Amino acid sequence: MGENEYMNEETQVEGRNAVLELLESGKDINKIFIQNGEKHGSIMKIMSKAKANRVVIVEVQKRKLDEMSISNNHQGVIAIAPPFEYAEIDDILEEAKKRNEEPFILILDGIEDVHNLGSIIRTAETAGVHGIIIPKRRAAAVNATVSKTSAGAVEYMKIARVNNINETIKDLKENGVWICGTDIENAIEYYNQDYTMPIAIVIRK
């Protein structure tokens, strides 16, 4: 299975920070594989939380984790969880309403690199974005590499997958959301702009 492919039956989360964030999110975890001999630092914290959450811990040799790894940087721990649960656009709008804020949405069109997707999710989560919209085709989906690159932020970000980005933009406009495009050649500093209005920022490859 390639890095861009979505795991239909199970998904896995790799790396210490990403697994710890998964545990702290309270989401279901089938089991956690931990490298033999890794009994210090953040691994101890992971084991403690896993036991508190009654998650099965399986100790294996490093070779086994190397064979399982998608990101090739498991850091001695891999969690196996149910498939990533994508949100609906209404869920994103509801999240903004729950925070008593105007919708702040990212629309990613054609982002195919899973590392880029993970980095965007990490930045979006710290910036207060309520949700991210990605297309179902010709774009990166959430997988172990995305989860690790996002440093676990993917567990807190609502991400919706849609069939048609243009139709989605039209629907958002009808819901009072302003659409803002990005242009690397004629750009102005994003941090000096007023984003208190309902807004969706489109980032194209």
CSV table of C-alpha atoms in Angstrom, one decimal:
chain,number,residue,atom,x,y,z
A,1,MET,CA,0.0,0.0,0.0
A,2,GLY,CA,1.4,3.4,-1.0
A,3,GLU,CA,1.6,6.4,1.3
A,4,ASN,CA,-1.3,8.1,-0.5
A,5,GLU,CA,-3.7,5.2,0.0
A,6,TYR,CA,-6.3,5.2,2.7
A,7,MET,CA,-6.5,2.0,4.8
A,8,ASN,CA,-10.1,0.9,4.6
A,9,GLU,CA,-10.2,-1.7,7.4
A,10,GLU,CA,-7.7,-0.3,9.9
A,11,THR,CA,-5.3,2.6,10.1
A,12,GLN,CA,-2.1,3.0,12.1
A,13,VAL,CA,-0.5,5.9,13.9
A,14,GLU,CA,3.2,6.0,14.3
A,15,GLY,CA,5.7,7.9,16.5
A,16,ARG,CA,5.6,8.8,20.2
A,17,ASN,CA,3.9,12.2,20.0
A,18,ALA,CA,1.3,11.0,17.5
A,19,VAL,CA,0.4,7.9,19.6
A,20,LEU,CA,0.3,9.9,22.8
A,21,GLU,CA,-2.0,12.5,21.1
A,22,LEU,CA,-4.2,9.6,19.9
A,23,LEU,CA,-4.5,8.2,23.5
A,24,GLU,CA,-5.3,11.7,24.9
A,25,SER,CA,-8.0,12.3,22.3
A,26,GLY,CA,-10.0,9.4,23.8
A,27,LYS,CA,-10.6,7.8,20.4
A,28,ASP,CA,-10.7,4.0,20.0
A,29,ILE,CA,-7.5,2.1,19.7
A,30,ASN,CA,-7.4,-1.6,18.9
A,31,LYS,CA,-3.8,-2.2,20.2
A,32,ILE,CA,-0.4,-0.6,20.5
A,33,PHE,CA,2.8,-2.3,19.4
A,34,ILE,CA,5.9,-1.2,21.5
A,35,GLN,CA,9.5,-2.1,20.8
A,36,ASN,CA,11.1,-4.5,23.3
A,37,GLY,CA,13.4,-2.7,25.7
A,38,GLU,CA,11.7,0.7,25.2
A,39,LYS,CA,10.8,1.4,28.8
A,40,HIS,CA,11.7,5.0,29.4
A,41,GLY,CA,10.6,8.6,28.8
A,42,SER,CA,7.5,9.1,26.6
A,43,ILE,CA,7.2,5.3,26.1
A,44,MET,CA,6.5,4.9,29.8
A,45,LYS,CA,3.8,7.7,29.5
A,46,ILE,CA,2.3,5.9,26.5
A,47,MET,CA,2.2,2.6,28.3
A,48,SER,CA,0.7,4.2,31.4
A,49,LYS,CA,-2.1,5.9,29.4
A,50,ALA,CA,-2.7,2.8,27.4
A,51,LYS,CA,-3.2,0.7,30.5
A,52,ALA,CA,-5.5,3.3,32.0
A,53,ASN,CA,-7.6,3.3,28.8
A,54,ARG,CA,-7.5,-0.6,28.8
A,55,VAL,CA,-5.7,-0.7,25.4
A,56,VAL,CA,-3.9,-3.9,24.6
A,57,ILE,CA,-0.1,-3.5,24.5
A,58,VAL,CA,2.0,-5.9,22.5
A,59,GLU,CA,5.8,-5.9,22.8
A,60,VAL,CA,7.7,-6.8,19.7
A,61,GLN,CA,11.1,-6.8,18.2
A,62,LYS,CA,12.3,-3.6,16.3
A,63,ARG,CA,12.3,-5.7,13.0
A,64,LYS,CA,8.5,-6.3,13.3
A,65,LEU,CA,7.9,-2.5,13.7
A,66,ASP,CA,10.1,-1.8,10.8
A,67,GLU,CA,8.1,-4.2,8.6
A,68,MET,CA,4.8,-2.6,9.8
A,69,SER,CA,5.9,1.0,9.4
A,70,ILE,CA,4.5,3.3,6.7
A,71,SER,CA,6.3,6.4,7.8
A,72,ASN,CA,9.7,4.6,8.3
A,73,ASN,CA,10.1,6.5,11.5
A,74,HIS,CA,8.0,4.7,14.1
A,75,GLN,CA,10.2,5.7,17.1
A,76,GLY,CA,9.5,2.3,18.7
A,77,VAL,CA,5.7,2.6,18.8
A,78,ILE,CA,2.8,1.9,16.4
A,79,ALA,CA,-0.9,2.1,17.3
A,80,ILE,CA,-3.6,0.2,15.4
A,81,ALA,CA,-6.9,2.0,15.3
A,82,PRO,CA,-10.2,1.9,13.5
A,83,PRO,CA,-10.3,3.8,10.1
A,84,PHE,CA,-9.9,7.6,10.3
A,85,GLU,CA,-13.4,9.1,10.7
A,86,TYR,CA,-13.9,11.9,8.2
A,87,ALA,CA,-16.3,14.7,9.1
A,88,GLU,CA,-19.1,16.3,7.1
A,89,ILE,CA,-19.0,19.9,6.2
A,90,ASP,CA,-21.9,20.5,8.5
A,91,ASP,CA,-19.8,19.1,11.3
A,92,ILE,CA,-17.2,21.8,10.6
A,93,LEU,CA,-19.8,24.6,10.6
A,94,GLU,CA,-21.2,23.2,13.8
A,95,GLU,CA,-17.7,23.2,15.4
A,96,ALA,CA,-17.4,26.9,14.7
A,97,LYS,CA,-20.9,27.5,16.2
A,98,LYS,CA,-19.9,25.5,19.3
A,99,ARG,CA,-16.9,27.7,19.8
A,100,ASN,CA,-19.1,30.8,19.3
A,101,GLU,CA,-16.8,31.8,16.4
A,102,GLU,CA,-17.3,32.6,12.7
A,103,PRO,CA,-16.3,29.6,10.5
A,104,PHE,CA,-12.6,29.4,9.6
A,105,ILE,CA,-12.0,26.7,7.0
A,106,LEU,CA,-9.2,25.5,4.8
A,107,ILE,CA,-9.9,24.0,1.4
A,108,LEU,CA,-7.0,22.0,0.1
A,109,ASP,CA,-7.1,21.3,-3.7
A,110,GLY,CA,-4.6,18.9,-5.1
A,111,ILE,CA,-2.3,18.5,-2.1
A,112,GLU,CA,-0.9,15.1,-3.0
A,113,ASP,CA,2.1,14.9,-0.6
A,114,VAL,CA,1.2,13.3,2.7
A,115,HIS,CA,4.0,15.2,4.5
A,116,ASN,CA,2.6,18.5,3.3
A,117,LEU,CA,-0.9,17.6,4.3
A,118,GLY,CA,0.3,16.7,7.8
A,119,SER,CA,2.2,19.9,8.2
A,120,ILE,CA,-0.8,22.0,7.0
A,121,ILE,CA,-3.0,20.2,9.6
A,122,ARG,CA,-0.6,20.9,12.4
A,123,THR,CA,-0.4,24.6,11.5
A,124,ALA,CA,-4.2,24.8,11.0
A,125,GLU,CA,-4.9,23.3,14.4
A,126,THR,CA,-2.6,25.9,16.2
A,127,ALA,CA,-4.2,28.7,14.1
A,128,GLY,CA,-7.7,27.9,15.2
A,129,VAL,CA,-9.1,26.5,12.0
A,130,HIS,CA,-12.4,24.7,12.5
A,131,GLY,CA,-12.0,22.2,9.7
A,132,ILE,CA,-10.2,21.2,6.5
A,133,ILE,CA,-11.8,20.1,3.3
A,134,ILE,CA,-10.0,17.8,0.9
A,135,PRO,CA,-11.1,16.1,-2.4
A,136,LYS,CA,-11.5,12.4,-2.6
A,137,ARG,CA,-9.5,12.1,-5.8
A,138,ARG,CA,-6.0,13.1,-6.7
A,139,ALA,CA,-5.1,14.2,-3.2
A,140,ALA,CA,-3.5,12.9,-0.1
A,141,ALA,CA,-5.7,11.1,2.4
A,142,VAL,CA,-5.1,10.7,6.1
A,143,ASN,CA,-2.7,7.9,6.9
A,144,ALA,CA,0.1,7.1,9.4
A,145,THR,CA,2.5,9.5,7.8
A,146,VAL,CA,0.0,12.4,7.9
A,147,SER,CA,-0.7,11.6,11.5
A,148,LYS,CA,2.9,11.6,12.4
A,149,THR,CA,3.8,14.7,10.4
A,150,SER,CA,0.9,16.6,12.1
A,151,ALA,CA,2.3,15.7,15.5
A,152,GLY,CA,-1.1,14.2,16.4
A,153,ALA,CA,-3.1,17.3,15.4
A,154,VAL,CA,-5.1,15.2,13.0
A,155,GLU,CA,-6.9,13.7,16.0
A,156,TYR,CA,-8.4,17.1,16.9
A,157,MET,CA,-9.0,18.5,13.4
A,158,LYS,CA,-12.3,17.9,11.6
A,159,ILE,CA,-11.4,16.8,8.0
A,160,ALA,CA,-14.1,16.4,5.3
A,161,ARG,CA,-13.6,14.6,2.0
A,162,VAL,CA,-15.7,15.8,-0.9
A,163,ASN,CA,-16.4,14.7,-4.5
A,164,ASN,CA,-16.3,18.2,-6.0
A,165,ILE,CA,-14.4,21.1,-4.6
A,166,ASN,CA,-16.1,23.7,-6.9
A,167,GLU,CA,-19.6,22.5,-5.8
A,168,THR,CA,-18.4,22.6,-2.2
A,169,ILE,CA,-17.2,26.2,-2.6
A,170,LYS,CA,-20.6,27.1,-4.1
A,171,ASP,CA,-22.4,25.5,-1.1
A,172,LEU,CA,-20.2,27.3,1.4
A,173,LYS,CA,-21.0,30.7,-0.3
A,174,GLU,CA,-24.7,29.9,0.0
A,175,ASN,CA,-24.1,29.4,3.7
A,176,GLY,CA,-22.6,32.9,4.0
A,177,VAL,CA,-18.9,31.8,4.0
A,178,TRP,CA,-16.5,34.1,2.1
A,179,ILE,CA,-14.0,32.3,-0.2
A,180,CYS,CA,-10.4,33.6,-0.2
A,181,GLY,CA,-7.9,32.3,-2.8
A,182,THR,CA,-4.1,32.1,-2.4
A,183,ASP,CA,-1.6,33.5,-4.9
A,184,ILE,CA,2.2,33.1,-4.2
A,185,GLU,CA,3.1,35.9,-6.7
A,186,ASN,CA,0.6,38.6,-5.6
A,187,ALA,CA,0.3,37.6,-1.9
A,188,ILE,CA,-0.1,39.8,1.1
A,189,GLU,CA,0.9,38.7,4.6
A,190,TYR,CA,-1.9,36.5,5.9
A,191,TYR,CA,-1.2,37.5,9.6
A,192,ASN,CA,-2.1,41.1,8.9
A,193,GLN,CA,-5.6,40.4,7.6
A,194,ASP,CA,-9.0,40.4,9.3
A,195,TYR,CA,-10.4,36.9,9.5
A,196,THR,CA,-13.2,37.5,11.9
A,197,MET,CA,-15.7,37.1,9.0
A,198,PRO,CA,-16.9,33.6,8.0
A,199,ILE,CA,-14.1,32.5,5.6
A,200,ALA,CA,-12.7,29.6,3.7
A,201,ILE,CA,-9.1,29.8,2.4
A,202,VAL,CA,-8.4,27.8,-0.8
A,203,ILE,CA,-4.9,26.4,-1.1
A,204,ARG,CA,-4.1,24.9,-4.4
A,205,LYS,CA,-1.1,22.8,-5.4
